[in-house]
Amino acid sequence: MPHDHLSPSGHPYRKDNDHPLTYWQTMEIAVRELLIEKGVLTPAEVTAQIEAMDARSPANGAAVVARAWVDPDFKARLLEDASAASREMGFDIGPLHLIAVENTKEIHNLIVCTLCSCYPRNLLGLPPDWYKTRAYRSRAVREPRKILEEFGVTLSDKTKIRVHDSTADMRYIVLPARPEGTDNMDEAELAALVTRDSMIGTGLPKQP
Amino acid sequence: MSERVRVKAMMPPGHVRTPAYLRGKEGVIERALGHFRNPEQLAYGLPAEEKPLYRVRFTMAEVWGEQAECPTDTLDAEIYAHWLERL
Amino acid sequence: MTEETGKRWHDMGGTPAGPICQDDHDFALWEKRVDALMVLCGGKGLFTVDGLRRALEDMGEEAFESMSYYERWIAAINQNLLESGTYTIEELGARMDEITRRGPTYGEAQDV
């Protein structure tokens, strides 16, 4: 893939304005126009919603994780009610019911949705493509250790894995363990170590 | 405290949020999550009752038997009360 | 779609499957608009996420394999909006027909 077909984030763009109109794109335009004409939506609401979703990213979750690493009281509140703790940090997560699950030396948590692709999108933004694949959805509940190996995560033999299947109304975020050797780092430096995958459980935080 | 439950093994058609791989399996209630509108009614645009929702923890040994990748690993899933039988 | 056991195609947990492709992509504008329509119409009570999931499940496995994520989502949104009476099939058909005559690309087909 030539580099001029990659976005600033390094991912390929999807076909859009310059490609032949598809049936489903036609349906999107039609549905949107009909909703606007009938007074259900305004164009400004659609734009604002897209901007709100674009503003959400794994950096939001990373900020929550870093706060929990430096502030034990906040961590306790996060584990008690992750929705309230996220809102306390100023993140507009809408009606999201969020549960934080903590990685320790003994437990490694992994998040999946086998029935569809539930994800804490109102905090972390939209899920990565692989999270929505048949392969991940099928295998995460049956062979999480093989999956972690494929993602390059090596755990101690003593670590137990706890898989969370988001089957209903809750969404999950992993609170990764704080890496060693980070005692002198401040909250912003710590947040930069927290990757998206470390909050899904398919990764670990970066080492300092 | 840790209450044992079994997921009902029934296989009705339609939109349900209880995965097939957990039907008939036994676990313990990890926590109660409160009441949520029943997705089996919401999915069809029907007025929906609020149903209690629980997080249930299963061992991989229970879910996958001898095929388990690591029998002592565990799995949590949210299951509505009407899909659970107390043991 | 439904196996003899009653297990449905979307209920994938534990089914044997191959390696996970970790390639990712950025979303196109039309995909972001589908996402926005889903959130906004849901927020206004025109459908529930369960209604969308039901429509996605009922599309069947072939749709999952042959349509992209947001293609399936706009189909599910439309299905639910038709069911809620927000607009009629006739209105939708006429509008889609008009849109295809505006121009050959997504950009040109916008009514600006």
Coordinates of C-alpha atoms in Angstrom, one line a residue:
Chain A
M1 CA 0.0 0.0 0.0
P2 CA 1.6 3.3 -1.1
H3 CA 2.0 5.8 1.7
D4 CA -0.1 8.5 0.0
H5 CA -3.1 6.3 0.6
L6 CA -2.6 6.3 4.3
S7 CA -4.3 8.8 6.8
P8 CA -2.2 10.7 9.3
S9 CA -2.8 7.9 11.8
G10 CA -1.2 5.5 9.4
H11 CA -4.4 3.6 8.6
P12 CA -5.9 3.4 5.1
Y13 CA -8.8 5.7 4.3
R14 CA -12.1 4.1 3.3
K15 CA -13.5 4.9 -0.1
D16 CA -15.7 7.9 0.2
N17 CA -16.3 11.0 -2.0
D18 CA -14.2 10.0 -4.9
H19 CA -15.6 6.6 -5.5
P20 CA -18.8 5.5 -7.2
L21 CA -21.8 5.9 -5.0
T22 CA -22.9 2.6 -3.4
Y23 CA -26.5 1.4 -2.6
W24 CA -25.8 1.7 1.2
Q25 CA -24.3 5.2 0.9
T26 CA -27.4 6.2 -1.1
M27 CA -29.5 4.9 1.7
E28 CA -27.5 6.8 4.3
I29 CA -28.0 10.1 2.4
A30 CA -31.7 9.3 2.0
V31 CA -32.4 8.4 5.6
R32 CA -30.5 11.5 6.8
E33 CA -32.4 13.8 4.5
L34 CA -35.8 12.3 5.4
L35 CA -35.0 12.6 9.1
I36 CA -34.0 16.3 8.6
E37 CA -37.1 17.1 6.5
K38 CA -39.4 15.5 9.0
G39 CA -37.9 17.6 11.8
V40 CA -36.5 14.6 13.7
L41 CA -32.9 15.8 13.3
T42 CA -31.0 18.9 12.3
P43 CA -27.8 18.9 10.2
A44 CA -26.1 20.7 13.2
E45 CA -27.0 17.7 15.4
V46 CA -25.4 15.3 13.0
T47 CA -22.3 17.4 12.7
A48 CA -22.1 17.8 16.5
Q49 CA -22.5 14.1 17.1
I50 CA -19.7 13.3 14.7
E51 CA -17.5 15.8 16.4
A52 CA -18.3 14.4 19.8
M53 CA -17.4 10.9 18.6
D54 CA -14.2 12.1 16.9
A55 CA -13.2 13.8 20.2
R56 CA -13.4 10.5 22.0
S57 CA -10.3 8.4 21.9
P58 CA -8.2 6.0 24.0
A59 CA -6.5 9.1 25.5
N60 CA -9.6 9.6 27.6
G61 CA -9.3 6.1 29.1
A62 CA -5.6 6.6 29.5
A63 CA -6.2 9.7 31.6
V64 CA -8.6 7.8 33.8
V65 CA -6.1 5.0 34.2
A66 CA -3.2 7.3 35.0
R67 CA -5.3 9.1 37.6
A68 CA -6.1 5.8 39.2
W69 CA -2.4 5.0 39.3
V70 CA -1.5 8.1 41.2
D71 CA -4.6 8.6 43.4
P72 CA -5.7 5.6 45.5
D73 CA -8.9 7.3 46.5
F74 CA -9.8 7.8 42.8
K75 CA -8.9 4.2 42.0
A76 CA -11.3 3.1 44.8
R77 CA -14.0 5.2 43.3
L78 CA -13.2 3.9 39.8
L79 CA -13.5 0.3 40.8
E80 CA -16.7 1.1 42.7
D81 CA -18.4 3.0 39.8
A82 CA -16.3 3.6 36.7
S83 CA -19.1 5.7 35.1
A84 CA -19.1 8.2 37.9
A85 CA -15.3 8.3 38.1
S86 CA -15.1 9.0 34.4
R87 CA -17.7 11.8 34.6
E88 CA -15.8 13.2 37.6
M89 CA -12.8 13.7 35.3
G90 CA -15.0 15.6 32.9
F91 CA -15.6 13.0 30.3
D92 CA -19.1 13.1 28.8
I93 CA -19.9 9.4 28.5
G94 CA -23.6 9.7 28.0
P95 CA -25.6 6.8 29.5
L96 CA -22.6 4.4 29.5
H97 CA -22.6 1.9 32.4
L98 CA -18.9 1.3 32.8
I99 CA -17.2 -1.3 35.0
A100 CA -13.4 -1.1 35.5
V101 CA -11.6 -4.4 36.1
E102 CA -8.2 -4.4 37.6
N103 CA -5.1 -6.2 36.4
T104 CA -2.9 -7.5 39.2
K105 CA 0.0 -9.9 39.5
E106 CA -2.6 -12.7 39.9
I107 CA -5.3 -11.6 37.4
H108 CA -5.3 -10.5 33.8
N109 CA -8.6 -9.3 32.4
L110 CA -9.7 -9.5 28.8
I111 CA -12.8 -7.8 27.3
V112 CA -14.9 -9.2 24.4
C113 CA -18.5 -9.1 23.1
T114 CA -19.4 -12.4 21.6
L115 CA -22.9 -11.5 20.6
C116 CA -22.1 -8.2 18.7
S117 CA -19.4 -5.7 19.3
C118 CA -20.2 -3.8 22.6
Y119 CA -17.3 -1.5 23.5
P120 CA -16.9 1.4 25.9
R121 CA -17.2 3.7 22.9
N122 CA -18.4 6.7 24.9
L123 CA -15.1 6.8 26.7
L124 CA -12.5 5.2 24.3
G125 CA -14.0 6.1 20.9
L126 CA -15.0 3.5 18.3
P127 CA -13.5 0.0 18.6
P128 CA -10.7 -1.3 16.5
D129 CA -11.7 -3.4 13.5
W130 CA -10.3 -6.6 15.0
Y131 CA -12.6 -6.3 18.0
K132 CA -15.6 -6.7 15.7
T133 CA -14.2 -9.7 13.8
R134 CA -15.6 -13.2 13.9
A135 CA -12.1 -14.5 14.9
Y136 CA -11.9 -12.3 18.0
R137 CA -15.5 -12.7 19.1
S138 CA -15.4 -16.5 18.6
R139 CA -12.0 -17.2 20.2
A140 CA -11.6 -14.8 23.1
V141 CA -13.9 -16.8 25.4
R142 CA -12.4 -20.1 24.5
E143 CA -8.7 -19.6 24.0
P144 CA -7.8 -16.2 25.6
R145 CA -4.2 -17.3 26.2
K146 CA -3.6 -18.1 22.5
I147 CA -5.1 -14.7 21.6
L148 CA -2.8 -12.9 24.1
E149 CA 0.1 -14.8 22.5
E150 CA -0.9 -13.5 19.1
F151 CA -1.1 -10.0 20.4
G152 CA 2.4 -10.4 21.9
V153 CA 1.4 -10.4 25.5
T154 CA 3.4 -12.8 27.8
L155 CA 2.0 -13.4 31.3
S156 CA 3.5 -15.2 34.2
D157 CA 2.3 -18.8 34.6
K158 CA 0.8 -17.8 37.9
T159 CA -1.5 -15.2 36.4
K160 CA -5.1 -16.3 36.0
I161 CA -7.1 -14.9 33.1
R162 CA -10.6 -13.5 33.6
V163 CA -12.5 -12.9 30.4
H164 CA -15.5 -10.5 30.4
D165 CA -18.2 -11.1 27.8
S166 CA -20.2 -7.8 27.5
T167 CA -23.5 -9.6 26.9
A168 CA -25.9 -7.0 28.2
D169 CA -25.9 -3.4 29.5
M170 CA -22.4 -3.0 31.0
R171 CA -19.3 -2.0 29.2
Y172 CA -15.8 -2.7 30.5
I173 CA -12.4 -1.1 30.7
V174 CA -9.3 -2.8 32.0
L175 CA -7.3 -1.0 34.6
P176 CA -3.8 -2.2 33.7
A177 CA -1.2 -2.6 36.4
R178 CA 1.2 0.3 36.7
P179 CA 4.5 -0.6 35.1
E180 CA 7.5 -0.8 37.3
G181 CA 10.1 1.9 37.2
T182 CA 7.5 4.7 36.9
D183 CA 7.7 6.1 40.4
N184 CA 9.1 9.4 39.3
M185 CA 6.6 9.9 36.4
D186 CA 3.8 12.4 36.7
E187 CA 0.2 11.7 35.6
A188 CA 0.6 13.0 32.1
E189 CA 3.7 10.9 31.5
L190 CA 2.0 7.9 32.9
A191 CA -1.1 8.4 30.6
A192 CA 1.2 8.3 27.6
L193 CA 2.1 4.7 28.6
V194 CA -1.5 3.5 28.5
T195 CA -2.4 2.0 25.1
R196 CA -5.9 1.3 23.8
D197 CA -5.2 -2.5 23.8
S198 CA -4.0 -2.3 27.4
M199 CA -7.5 -1.1 28.3
I200 CA -9.1 -4.0 26.3
G201 CA -6.7 -6.5 27.8
T202 CA -5.0 -7.5 24.5
G203 CA -2.0 -5.4 25.5
L204 CA 0.0 -4.1 28.4
P205 CA 1.1 -0.5 29.1
K206 CA 4.3 0.6 27.4
Q207 CA 7.4 0.3 29.5
P208 CA 9.0 3.7 30.5
Chain B
M1 CA -22.5 -14.4 49.5
S2 CA -21.4 -16.3 46.4
E3 CA -24.7 -17.7 45.2
R4 CA -24.6 -20.6 42.8
V5 CA -26.8 -20.4 39.7
R6 CA -27.3 -22.4 36.5
V7 CA -28.1 -20.7 33.2
K8 CA -31.2 -22.1 31.6
A9 CA -30.5 -24.4 28.8
M10 CA -33.5 -23.4 26.7
M11 CA -33.0 -22.4 23.1
P12 CA -35.9 -20.2 22.0
P13 CA -35.6 -18.3 18.7
G14 CA -35.3 -14.5 18.6
H15 CA -33.2 -11.7 20.1
V16 CA -31.7 -12.8 23.4
R17 CA -28.6 -11.7 25.2
T18 CA -27.6 -15.1 26.8
P19 CA -24.8 -16.6 24.8
A20 CA -25.4 -20.2 23.7
Y21 CA -22.0 -21.4 25.0
L22 CA -23.2 -20.6 28.6
R23 CA -26.6 -22.3 28.4
G24 CA -26.9 -25.0 31.0
K25 CA -23.6 -23.9 32.7
E26 CA -23.2 -23.3 36.4
G27 CA -21.6 -20.3 38.0
V28 CA -21.6 -17.9 40.9
I29 CA -23.1 -14.5 41.1
E30 CA -20.3 -12.0 41.1
R31 CA -22.5 -8.9 41.6
A32 CA -26.0 -7.7 41.1
L33 CA -26.2 -4.9 38.6
G34 CA -29.7 -3.5 39.2
H35 CA -32.7 -3.6 36.9
F36 CA -32.7 -3.1 33.1
R37 CA -35.4 -3.2 30.5
N38 CA -35.8 -6.6 29.0
P39 CA -33.9 -6.7 25.6
E40 CA -36.2 -9.5 24.5
Q41 CA -39.1 -7.1 24.4
L42 CA -37.1 -3.9 23.5
A43 CA -35.8 -5.6 20.4
Y44 CA -39.4 -5.9 19.0
G45 CA -40.4 -2.4 19.9
L46 CA -42.6 -3.7 22.8
P47 CA -43.1 -2.1 26.2
A48 CA -40.4 -3.7 28.2
E49 CA -40.4 -4.8 31.9
E50 CA -37.4 -4.1 34.0
K51 CA -35.5 -7.3 34.9
P52 CA -32.7 -7.9 37.4
L53 CA -29.3 -8.3 35.7
Y54 CA -26.4 -10.2 37.3
R55 CA -22.8 -10.7 36.5
V56 CA -22.1 -14.5 36.7
R57 CA -18.7 -15.9 37.0
F58 CA -17.9 -19.3 35.4
T59 CA -14.7 -21.4 35.4
M60 CA -13.4 -22.3 32.0
A61 CA -13.5 -25.9 33.2
E62 CA -17.3 -25.6 33.6
V63 CA -17.8 -23.8 30.3
W64 CA -15.5 -25.9 28.1
G65 CA -15.0 -29.1 30.1
E66 CA -11.9 -31.1 29.1
Q67 CA -11.4 -28.8 26.1
A68 CA -10.6 -25.9 28.4
E69 CA -7.5 -24.0 27.5
C70 CA -6.8 -23.4 31.3
P71 CA -9.5 -24.9 33.6
T72 CA -8.9 -22.4 36.4
D73 CA -9.2 -19.3 34.2
T74 CA -12.6 -17.7 34.6
L75 CA -15.3 -15.9 32.5
D76 CA -17.8 -13.3 33.6
A77 CA -21.0 -12.5 31.7
E78 CA -24.1 -10.5 32.3
I79 CA -27.2 -12.7 32.5
Y80 CA -30.8 -11.6 33.2
A81 CA -32.5 -13.2 36.2
H82 CA -35.1 -14.8 34.0
W83 CA -32.3 -16.9 32.4
L84 CA -31.0 -18.1 35.8
E85 CA -32.0 -20.9 38.1
R86 CA -30.7 -20.8 41.7
L87 CA -29.0 -24.0 42.8
Chain C
M1 CA -29.3 -19.1 9.7
T2 CA -30.5 -21.0 12.7
E3 CA -28.8 -24.3 13.2
E4 CA -30.7 -27.3 14.3
T5 CA -29.7 -26.7 17.9
G6 CA -31.3 -23.2 17.9
K7 CA -27.9 -21.5 18.1
R8 CA -27.9 -18.5 15.8
W9 CA -25.1 -17.3 13.6
H10 CA -24.2 -14.2 15.5
D11 CA -23.9 -16.1 18.7
M12 CA -20.2 -16.8 18.1
G13 CA -18.6 -17.4 21.4
G14 CA -16.5 -20.6 21.3
T15 CA -16.8 -21.3 17.6
P16 CA -13.6 -22.4 16.0
A17 CA -12.1 -19.5 14.0
G18 CA -8.8 -18.5 12.4
P19 CA -6.1 -15.9 13.3
I20 CA -7.1 -12.3 14.2
C21 CA -6.3 -9.8 11.5
Q22 CA -5.1 -6.7 13.4
D23 CA -5.3 -4.3 10.4
D24 CA -7.2 -1.2 11.2
H25 CA -8.7 1.7 9.2
D26 CA -10.1 5.2 9.6
F27 CA -13.7 5.7 9.2
A28 CA -15.1 7.5 6.1
L29 CA -17.5 10.4 6.5
W30 CA -20.5 8.4 5.4
E31 CA -19.7 5.8 8.1
K32 CA -19.4 8.5 10.8
R33 CA -22.8 9.8 9.6
V34 CA -24.3 6.3 10.0
D35 CA -22.9 6.2 13.5
A36 CA -24.3 9.6 14.3
L37 CA -27.8 8.7 13.0
M38 CA -27.7 5.6 15.2
V39 CA -26.9 7.5 18.3
L40 CA -29.2 10.5 17.6
C41 CA -32.3 8.4 16.6
G42 CA -31.7 6.1 19.6
G43 CA -31.5 9.1 21.9
K44 CA -34.8 10.4 20.5
G45 CA -36.5 7.1 21.2
L46 CA -37.1 6.1 17.6
F47 CA -35.6 2.7 18.2
T48 CA -33.5 0.9 20.8
V49 CA -30.1 -0.7 20.4
D50 CA -31.8 -4.0 20.9
G51 CA -34.1 -3.2 17.9
L52 CA -30.9 -2.5 15.8
R53 CA -29.3 -5.7 17.0
R54 CA -32.4 -7.7 16.2
A55 CA -32.4 -6.4 12.7
L56 CA -28.7 -7.1 12.3
E57 CA -29.1 -10.6 13.5
D58 CA -32.1 -11.2 11.2
M59 CA -30.1 -10.1 8.2
G60 CA -28.2 -13.3 8.6
E61 CA -24.7 -14.6 8.3
E62 CA -24.4 -13.8 4.6
A63 CA -24.8 -10.1 5.3
F64 CA -22.2 -10.3 8.0
E65 CA -19.7 -11.8 5.5
S66 CA -20.6 -9.7 2.5
M67 CA -21.5 -6.2 3.9
S68 CA -19.2 -3.8 5.8
Y69 CA -20.0 -2.9 9.4
Y70 CA -21.7 0.4 8.6
E71 CA -23.5 -1.0 5.6
R72 CA -25.2 -3.4 8.0
W73 CA -25.8 -0.6 10.5
I74 CA -27.6 1.7 8.0
A75 CA -29.7 -1.3 6.9
A76 CA -30.6 -1.9 10.5
I77 CA -31.4 1.7 11.2
N78 CA -33.6 1.9 8.1
Q79 CA -35.4 -1.3 9.1
N80 CA -36.2 0.2 12.5
L81 CA -37.2 3.6 11.2
L82 CA -39.6 1.9 8.7
E83 CA -41.0 -0.2 11.6
S84 CA -41.5 2.9 13.7
G85 CA -43.3 4.7 10.9
T86 CA -40.8 7.6 10.7
Y87 CA -41.0 7.5 6.9
T88 CA -42.6 5.2 4.4
I89 CA -40.9 2.7 2.0
E90 CA -42.3 4.8 -0.9
E91 CA -40.6 8.0 0.5
L92 CA -37.3 6.1 0.9
G93 CA -37.4 4.6 -2.5
A94 CA -38.2 7.9 -4.2
R95 CA -35.5 9.7 -2.3
M96 CA -32.8 7.0 -3.0
D97 CA -33.8 7.2 -6.7
E98 CA -33.5 11.0 -6.7
I99 CA -30.1 10.8 -5.0
T100 CA -28.6 8.4 -7.5
R101 CA -29.5 10.9 -10.3
R102 CA -27.6 13.7 -8.6
G103 CA -24.1 12.4 -9.4
P104 CA -21.9 9.4 -9.5
T105 CA -20.0 9.8 -6.3
Y106 CA -21.0 10.1 -2.6
G107 CA -19.7 13.7 -2.6
E108 CA -21.7 14.7 -5.7
A109 CA -24.9 13.0 -4.4
Q110 CA -25.2 15.4 -1.4
D111 CA -28.0 17.9 -1.6
V112 CA -26.1 21.0 -0.7

